[in-house]
Amino acid sequence: MGNGDVSTDVSPQDGCHGQPVQAPPELPLDFEAFYLGHQEFFHDFAEIHLGSRRVAEQVVHQVFLEILGGWDELLQQGDLEQQTLAVLHRGVTRRLNDDGRPPAFLINGPITKNLEAVRNQMEIASSTNGLYEAILELPTRQFTVIVLRHLLGYPTKRIARYMGLDTRTVDYHGRKGKERLRIRLGLPAAPAKNKKGAQ
């Protein structure tokens, strides 16, 4: 074959001079499906905490690499949604710690407005003393539901799909998270609602 034949894996413009081009690694199909179904949520979650889409993309890229590295083990352990949410949470927390700063939702104006709306939805009095810190101290599932529902505005069905939980379980974690916040902030309990059939 002559030099004009297209018989190598490189473009003459590459300057690789005959070095073969590496094809991207084959990803497991179930991982690709997981990525396609979760990447939007992972980016949104990271961005609300990190305050920058660019930084969120960097962190989420590393998170997905970590998930891919342990993919087979994660599948065998079960509870894939919870395991991967924990990896995401660790990745975001690690970046915040490396940067030595609090989550962006504590410092960004638009997010502060969202938190005011959250406070109203949770029937928390106008004082914000400790609210943000209290949200950060919630157990992982309660924290995730509170953030997804009240900061990102996701409906319960979407939260349930992302977390791999029943909608009733999502509601349960939301109620528990709100109750934990109420106790942590020293707020009075909401008046008891009438039971069905009670008059």
PDB file of C-alpha atoms in Angstrom:
ATOM      1  CA  MET A   1       0.000   0.000   0.000  1.00  0.00           C
ATOM      2  CA  GLY A   2       1.198   3.488  -0.754  1.00  0.00           C
ATOM      3  CA  ASN A   3       1.450   6.447   1.587  1.00  0.00           C
ATOM      4  CA  GLY A   4      -1.841   7.786   0.285  1.00  0.00           C
ATOM      5  CA  ASP A   5      -3.765   4.718   1.451  1.00  0.00           C
ATOM      6  CA  VAL A   6      -5.928   5.066   4.531  1.00  0.00           C
ATOM      7  CA  SER A   7      -4.678   2.034   6.357  1.00  0.00           C
ATOM      8  CA  THR A   8      -3.638   3.230   9.773  1.00  0.00           C
ATOM      9  CA  ASP A   9      -5.550   4.260  12.847  1.00  0.00           C
ATOM     10  CA  VAL A  10      -4.082   7.760  12.851  1.00  0.00           C
ATOM     11  CA  SER A  11      -4.790  10.926  11.007  1.00  0.00           C
ATOM     12  CA  PRO A  12      -1.833  12.540   9.233  1.00  0.00           C
ATOM     13  CA  GLN A  13      -2.689  15.682  11.219  1.00  0.00           C
ATOM     14  CA  ASP A  14      -2.251  13.917  14.579  1.00  0.00           C
ATOM     15  CA  GLY A  15       1.499  14.074  14.421  1.00  0.00           C
ATOM     16  CA  CYS A  16       1.607  10.666  16.125  1.00  0.00           C
ATOM     17  CA  HIS A  17       3.623   9.213  13.267  1.00  0.00           C
ATOM     18  CA  GLY A  18       2.144   5.754  13.183  1.00  0.00           C
ATOM     19  CA  GLN A  19       1.144   5.472  16.849  1.00  0.00           C
ATOM     20  CA  PRO A  20      -2.162   3.578  17.077  1.00  0.00           C
ATOM     21  CA  VAL A  21      -5.082   5.516  18.456  1.00  0.00           C
ATOM     22  CA  GLN A  22      -6.598   3.919  21.550  1.00  0.00           C
ATOM     23  CA  ALA A  23     -10.332   3.316  21.357  1.00  0.00           C
ATOM     24  CA  PRO A  24     -12.241   4.358  24.457  1.00  0.00           C
ATOM     25  CA  PRO A  25     -12.673   1.483  26.895  1.00  0.00           C
ATOM     26  CA  GLU A  26     -15.810  -0.585  26.586  1.00  0.00           C
ATOM     27  CA  LEU A  27     -18.153   0.323  29.421  1.00  0.00           C
ATOM     28  CA  PRO A  28     -20.613  -2.174  30.851  1.00  0.00           C
ATOM     29  CA  LEU A  29     -24.032  -1.537  29.332  1.00  0.00           C
ATOM     30  CA  ASP A  30     -25.684  -1.428  32.745  1.00  0.00           C
ATOM     31  CA  PHE A  31     -23.179   1.231  33.842  1.00  0.00           C
ATOM     32  CA  GLU A  32     -23.876   3.276  30.700  1.00  0.00           C
ATOM     33  CA  ALA A  33     -27.605   3.064  31.444  1.00  0.00           C
ATOM     34  CA  PHE A  34     -26.974   4.086  35.050  1.00  0.00           C
ATOM     35  CA  TYR A  35     -24.869   7.041  33.888  1.00  0.00           C
ATOM     36  CA  LEU A  36     -27.476   8.225  31.397  1.00  0.00           C
ATOM     37  CA  GLY A  37     -30.247   7.950  33.983  1.00  0.00           C
ATOM     38  CA  HIS A  38     -28.370   9.664  36.818  1.00  0.00           C
ATOM     39  CA  GLN A  39     -25.903  12.154  35.386  1.00  0.00           C
ATOM     40  CA  GLU A  40     -28.371  15.078  35.343  1.00  0.00           C
ATOM     41  CA  PHE A  41     -29.282  14.540  38.982  1.00  0.00           C
ATOM     42  CA  PHE A  42     -25.630  14.058  40.019  1.00  0.00           C
ATOM     43  CA  HIS A  43     -24.679  17.326  38.295  1.00  0.00           C
ATOM     44  CA  ASP A  44     -27.594  19.239  39.847  1.00  0.00           C
ATOM     45  CA  PHE A  45     -26.825  17.870  43.311  1.00  0.00           C
ATOM     46  CA  ALA A  46     -23.125  18.716  43.030  1.00  0.00           C
ATOM     47  CA  GLU A  47     -23.788  22.172  41.592  1.00  0.00           C
ATOM     48  CA  ILE A  48     -26.143  23.224  44.375  1.00  0.00           C
ATOM     49  CA  HIS A  49     -23.444  22.350  46.910  1.00  0.00           C
ATOM     50  CA  LEU A  50     -20.387  23.522  44.976  1.00  0.00           C
ATOM     51  CA  GLY A  51     -21.902  26.642  43.430  1.00  0.00           C
ATOM     52  CA  SER A  52     -20.342  26.173  40.002  1.00  0.00           C
ATOM     53  CA  ARG A  53     -21.340  23.964  37.094  1.00  0.00           C
ATOM     54  CA  ARG A  54     -17.692  23.609  36.028  1.00  0.00           C
ATOM     55  CA  VAL A  55     -16.577  22.408  39.474  1.00  0.00           C
ATOM     56  CA  ALA A  56     -19.650  20.176  39.711  1.00  0.00           C
ATOM     57  CA  GLU A  57     -18.746  18.549  36.391  1.00  0.00           C
ATOM     58  CA  GLN A  58     -15.194  17.881  37.615  1.00  0.00           C
ATOM     59  CA  VAL A  59     -16.421  16.303  40.841  1.00  0.00           C
ATOM     60  CA  VAL A  60     -19.150  14.261  39.132  1.00  0.00           C
ATOM     61  CA  HIS A  61     -16.621  12.984  36.579  1.00  0.00           C
ATOM     62  CA  GLN A  62     -14.455  11.695  39.448  1.00  0.00           C
ATOM     63  CA  VAL A  63     -17.519  10.272  41.198  1.00  0.00           C
ATOM     64  CA  PHE A  64     -18.549   8.315  38.100  1.00  0.00           C
ATOM     65  CA  LEU A  65     -14.972   7.038  37.687  1.00  0.00           C
ATOM     66  CA  GLU A  66     -15.063   5.852  41.308  1.00  0.00           C
ATOM     67  CA  ILE A  67     -18.431   4.193  40.725  1.00  0.00           C
ATOM     68  CA  LEU A  68     -17.142   2.545  37.539  1.00  0.00           C
ATOM     69  CA  GLY A  69     -14.053   1.291  39.388  1.00  0.00           C
ATOM     70  CA  GLY A  70     -16.233  -0.550  41.897  1.00  0.00           C
ATOM     71  CA  TRP A  71     -19.158  -1.282  39.569  1.00  0.00           C
ATOM     72  CA  ASP A  72     -19.184  -5.076  39.869  1.00  0.00           C
ATOM     73  CA  GLU A  73     -18.875  -4.925  43.647  1.00  0.00           C
ATOM     74  CA  LEU A  74     -21.648  -2.306  43.864  1.00  0.00           C
ATOM     75  CA  LEU A  75     -23.944  -4.536  41.815  1.00  0.00           C
ATOM     76  CA  GLN A  76     -23.259  -7.511  44.083  1.00  0.00           C
ATOM     77  CA  GLN A  77     -23.885  -5.505  47.267  1.00  0.00           C
ATOM     78  CA  GLY A  78     -27.347  -4.456  46.168  1.00  0.00           C
ATOM     79  CA  ASP A  79     -28.870  -1.139  47.165  1.00  0.00           C
ATOM     80  CA  LEU A  80     -27.094   0.432  44.171  1.00  0.00           C
ATOM     81  CA  GLU A  81     -28.897   3.766  44.475  1.00  0.00           C
ATOM     82  CA  GLN A  82     -27.888   4.223  48.110  1.00  0.00           C
ATOM     83  CA  GLN A  83     -24.306   3.141  47.491  1.00  0.00           C
ATOM     84  CA  THR A  84     -23.857   5.530  44.566  1.00  0.00           C
ATOM     85  CA  LEU A  85     -25.528   8.420  46.407  1.00  0.00           C
ATOM     86  CA  ALA A  86     -23.026   7.854  49.211  1.00  0.00           C
ATOM     87  CA  VAL A  87     -20.165   8.063  46.671  1.00  0.00           C
ATOM     88  CA  LEU A  88     -21.621  11.315  45.312  1.00  0.00           C
ATOM     89  CA  HIS A  89     -22.065  12.764  48.795  1.00  0.00           C
ATOM     90  CA  ARG A  90     -18.472  11.821  49.716  1.00  0.00           C
ATOM     91  CA  GLY A  91     -17.123  13.358  46.513  1.00  0.00           C
ATOM     92  CA  VAL A  92     -18.935  16.648  47.064  1.00  0.00           C
ATOM     93  CA  THR A  93     -17.965  16.751  50.755  1.00  0.00           C
ATOM     94  CA  ARG A  94     -14.328  15.964  49.918  1.00  0.00           C
ATOM     95  CA  ARG A  95     -14.196  18.857  47.421  1.00  0.00           C
ATOM     96  CA  LEU A  96     -15.757  21.276  49.923  1.00  0.00           C
ATOM     97  CA  ASN A  97     -13.235  20.182  52.552  1.00  0.00           C
ATOM     98  CA  ASP A  98     -10.353  20.546  50.063  1.00  0.00           C
ATOM     99  CA  ASP A  99     -11.559  24.051  49.224  1.00  0.00           C
ATOM    100  CA  GLY A 100     -12.065  24.831  52.931  1.00  0.00           C
ATOM    101  CA  ARG A 101     -15.527  26.286  52.460  1.00  0.00           C
ATOM    102  CA  PRO A 102     -19.157  25.616  53.316  1.00  0.00           C
ATOM    103  CA  PRO A 103     -21.646  24.397  50.708  1.00  0.00           C
ATOM    104  CA  ALA A 104     -22.677  27.010  48.166  1.00  0.00           C
ATOM    105  CA  PHE A 105     -26.296  26.879  49.258  1.00  0.00           C
ATOM    106  CA  LEU A 106     -25.133  28.557  52.450  1.00  0.00           C
ATOM    107  CA  ILE A 107     -23.571  31.467  50.600  1.00  0.00           C
ATOM    108  CA  ASN A 108     -25.377  31.964  47.272  1.00  0.00           C
ATOM    109  CA  GLY A 109     -28.206  34.484  47.110  1.00  0.00           C
ATOM    110  CA  PRO A 110     -30.650  32.435  44.979  1.00  0.00           C
ATOM    111  CA  ILE A 111     -30.114  29.399  47.162  1.00  0.00           C
ATOM    112  CA  THR A 112     -30.721  31.478  50.279  1.00  0.00           C
ATOM    113  CA  LYS A 113     -34.115  32.406  48.808  1.00  0.00           C
ATOM    114  CA  ASN A 114     -34.815  28.714  48.243  1.00  0.00           C
ATOM    115  CA  LEU A 115     -33.928  28.034  51.861  1.00  0.00           C
ATOM    116  CA  GLU A 116     -36.390  30.716  52.954  1.00  0.00           C
ATOM    117  CA  ALA A 117     -39.062  28.893  50.980  1.00  0.00           C
ATOM    118  CA  VAL A 118     -37.934  25.619  52.566  1.00  0.00           C
ATOM    119  CA  ARG A 119     -38.240  27.174  55.986  1.00  0.00           C
ATOM    120  CA  ASN A 120     -41.812  28.221  55.199  1.00  0.00           C
ATOM    121  CA  GLN A 121     -42.658  24.746  53.881  1.00  0.00           C
ATOM    122  CA  MET A 122     -41.224  23.171  57.005  1.00  0.00           C
ATOM    123  CA  GLU A 123     -43.182  25.665  59.131  1.00  0.00           C
ATOM    124  CA  ILE A 124     -39.990  26.883  60.737  1.00  0.00           C
ATOM    125  CA  ALA A 125     -40.097  30.287  62.376  1.00  0.00           C
ATOM    126  CA  SER A 126     -38.357  33.254  60.753  1.00  0.00           C
ATOM    127  CA  SER A 127     -35.105  32.679  62.629  1.00  0.00           C
ATOM    128  CA  THR A 128     -32.519  30.945  60.443  1.00  0.00           C
ATOM    129  CA  ASN A 129     -30.075  30.448  63.308  1.00  0.00           C
ATOM    130  CA  GLY A 130     -28.637  27.005  62.802  1.00  0.00           C
ATOM    131  CA  LEU A 131     -30.994  25.905  60.003  1.00  0.00           C
ATOM    132  CA  TYR A 132     -28.271  25.449  57.420  1.00  0.00           C
ATOM    133  CA  GLU A 133     -25.987  23.656  59.835  1.00  0.00           C
ATOM    134  CA  ALA A 134     -28.872  21.464  60.975  1.00  0.00           C
ATOM    135  CA  ILE A 135     -29.612  20.447  57.371  1.00  0.00           C
ATOM    136  CA  LEU A 136     -25.960  19.457  56.929  1.00  0.00           C
ATOM    137  CA  GLU A 137     -26.120  17.287  60.056  1.00  0.00           C
ATOM    138  CA  LEU A 138     -29.075  15.201  58.878  1.00  0.00           C
ATOM    139  CA  PRO A 139     -28.480  11.493  58.189  1.00  0.00           C
ATOM    140  CA  THR A 140     -27.739  10.819  54.507  1.00  0.00           C
ATOM    141  CA  ARG A 141     -31.214   9.751  53.382  1.00  0.00           C
ATOM    142  CA  GLN A 142     -32.985  12.557  55.255  1.00  0.00           C
ATOM    143  CA  PHE A 143     -30.441  15.092  53.981  1.00  0.00           C
ATOM    144  CA  THR A 144     -30.869  13.874  50.406  1.00  0.00           C
ATOM    145  CA  VAL A 145     -34.668  14.031  50.523  1.00  0.00           C
ATOM    146  CA  ILE A 146     -34.678  17.506  52.117  1.00  0.00           C
ATOM    147  CA  VAL A 147     -32.195  18.857  49.566  1.00  0.00           C
ATOM    148  CA  LEU A 148     -33.878  17.240  46.565  1.00  0.00           C
ATOM    149  CA  ARG A 149     -37.395  18.178  47.587  1.00  0.00           C
ATOM    150  CA  HIS A 150     -36.899  21.634  49.040  1.00  0.00           C
ATOM    151  CA  LEU A 151     -33.747  22.971  47.377  1.00  0.00           C
ATOM    152  CA  LEU A 152     -33.916  21.345  43.957  1.00  0.00           C
ATOM    153  CA  GLY A 153     -37.708  21.170  43.867  1.00  0.00           C
ATOM    154  CA  TYR A 154     -37.874  17.555  42.705  1.00  0.00           C
ATOM    155  CA  PRO A 155     -41.244  15.824  43.053  1.00  0.00           C
ATOM    156  CA  THR A 156     -41.495  12.779  45.281  1.00  0.00           C
ATOM    157  CA  LYS A 157     -41.727  10.316  42.375  1.00  0.00           C
ATOM    158  CA  ARG A 158     -38.498  11.610  40.868  1.00  0.00           C
ATOM    159  CA  ILE A 159     -36.716  11.494  44.235  1.00  0.00           C
ATOM    160  CA  ALA A 160     -37.950   7.935  44.731  1.00  0.00           C
ATOM    161  CA  ARG A 161     -36.606   6.926  41.316  1.00  0.00           C
ATOM    162  CA  TYR A 162     -33.200   8.468  41.953  1.00  0.00           C
ATOM    163  CA  MET A 163     -32.899   7.003  45.431  1.00  0.00           C
ATOM    164  CA  GLY A 164     -34.341   3.623  44.506  1.00  0.00           C
ATOM    165  CA  LEU A 165     -37.010   3.932  47.184  1.00  0.00           C
ATOM    166  CA  ASP A 166     -40.786   3.718  47.349  1.00  0.00           C
ATOM    167  CA  THR A 167     -42.523   7.112  47.381  1.00  0.00           C
ATOM    168  CA  ARG A 168     -43.844   6.361  50.886  1.00  0.00           C
ATOM    169  CA  THR A 169     -40.274   5.786  52.077  1.00  0.00           C
ATOM    170  CA  VAL A 170     -39.209   9.115  50.562  1.00  0.00           C
ATOM    171  CA  ASP A 171     -42.089  10.823  52.395  1.00  0.00           C
ATOM    172  CA  TYR A 172     -41.045   9.055  55.599  1.00  0.00           C
ATOM    173  CA  HIS A 173     -37.453  10.336  55.329  1.00  0.00           C
ATOM    174  CA  GLY A 174     -38.784  13.813  54.523  1.00  0.00           C
ATOM    175  CA  ARG A 175     -40.982  13.792  57.636  1.00  0.00           C
ATOM    176  CA  LYS A 176     -38.164  12.447  59.802  1.00  0.00           C
ATOM    177  CA  GLY A 177     -35.758  15.062  58.427  1.00  0.00           C
ATOM    178  CA  LYS A 178     -38.208  17.895  59.107  1.00  0.00           C
ATOM    179  CA  GLU A 179     -38.858  16.564  62.622  1.00  0.00           C
ATOM    180  CA  ARG A 180     -35.120  16.288  63.313  1.00  0.00           C
ATOM    181  CA  LEU A 181     -34.671  19.888  62.111  1.00  0.00           C
ATOM    182  CA  ARG A 182     -37.552  21.047  64.325  1.00  0.00           C
ATOM    183  CA  ILE A 183     -36.010  19.390  67.398  1.00  0.00           C
ATOM    184  CA  ARG A 184     -32.484  20.563  66.548  1.00  0.00           C
ATOM    185  CA  LEU A 185     -33.729  24.156  66.190  1.00  0.00           C
ATOM    186  CA  GLY A 186     -35.859  23.951  69.359  1.00  0.00           C
ATOM    187  CA  LEU A 187     -39.117  24.785  67.600  1.00  0.00           C
ATOM    188  CA  PRO A 188     -42.540  23.793  68.930  1.00  0.00           C
ATOM    189  CA  ALA A 189     -44.304  20.784  67.464  1.00  0.00           C
ATOM    190  CA  ALA A 190     -47.010  21.444  64.916  1.00  0.00           C
ATOM    191  CA  PRO A 191     -50.542  21.059  66.297  1.00  0.00           C
ATOM    192  CA  ALA A 192     -51.865  17.518  65.884  1.00  0.00           C
ATOM    193  CA  LYS A 193     -54.143  17.040  62.901  1.00  0.00           C
ATOM    194  CA  ASN A 194     -57.500  15.360  63.306  1.00  0.00           C
ATOM    195  CA  LYS A 195     -57.521  11.678  62.487  1.00  0.00           C
ATOM    196  CA  LYS A 196     -59.857  10.404  59.780  1.00  0.00           C
ATOM    197  CA  GLY A 197     -63.339  10.030  61.103  1.00  0.00           C
ATOM    198  CA  ALA A 198     -62.680  12.256  64.133  1.00  0.00           C
ATOM    199  CA  GLN A 199     -65.068  15.183  64.438  1.00  0.00           C
TER     200      GLN A 199
END
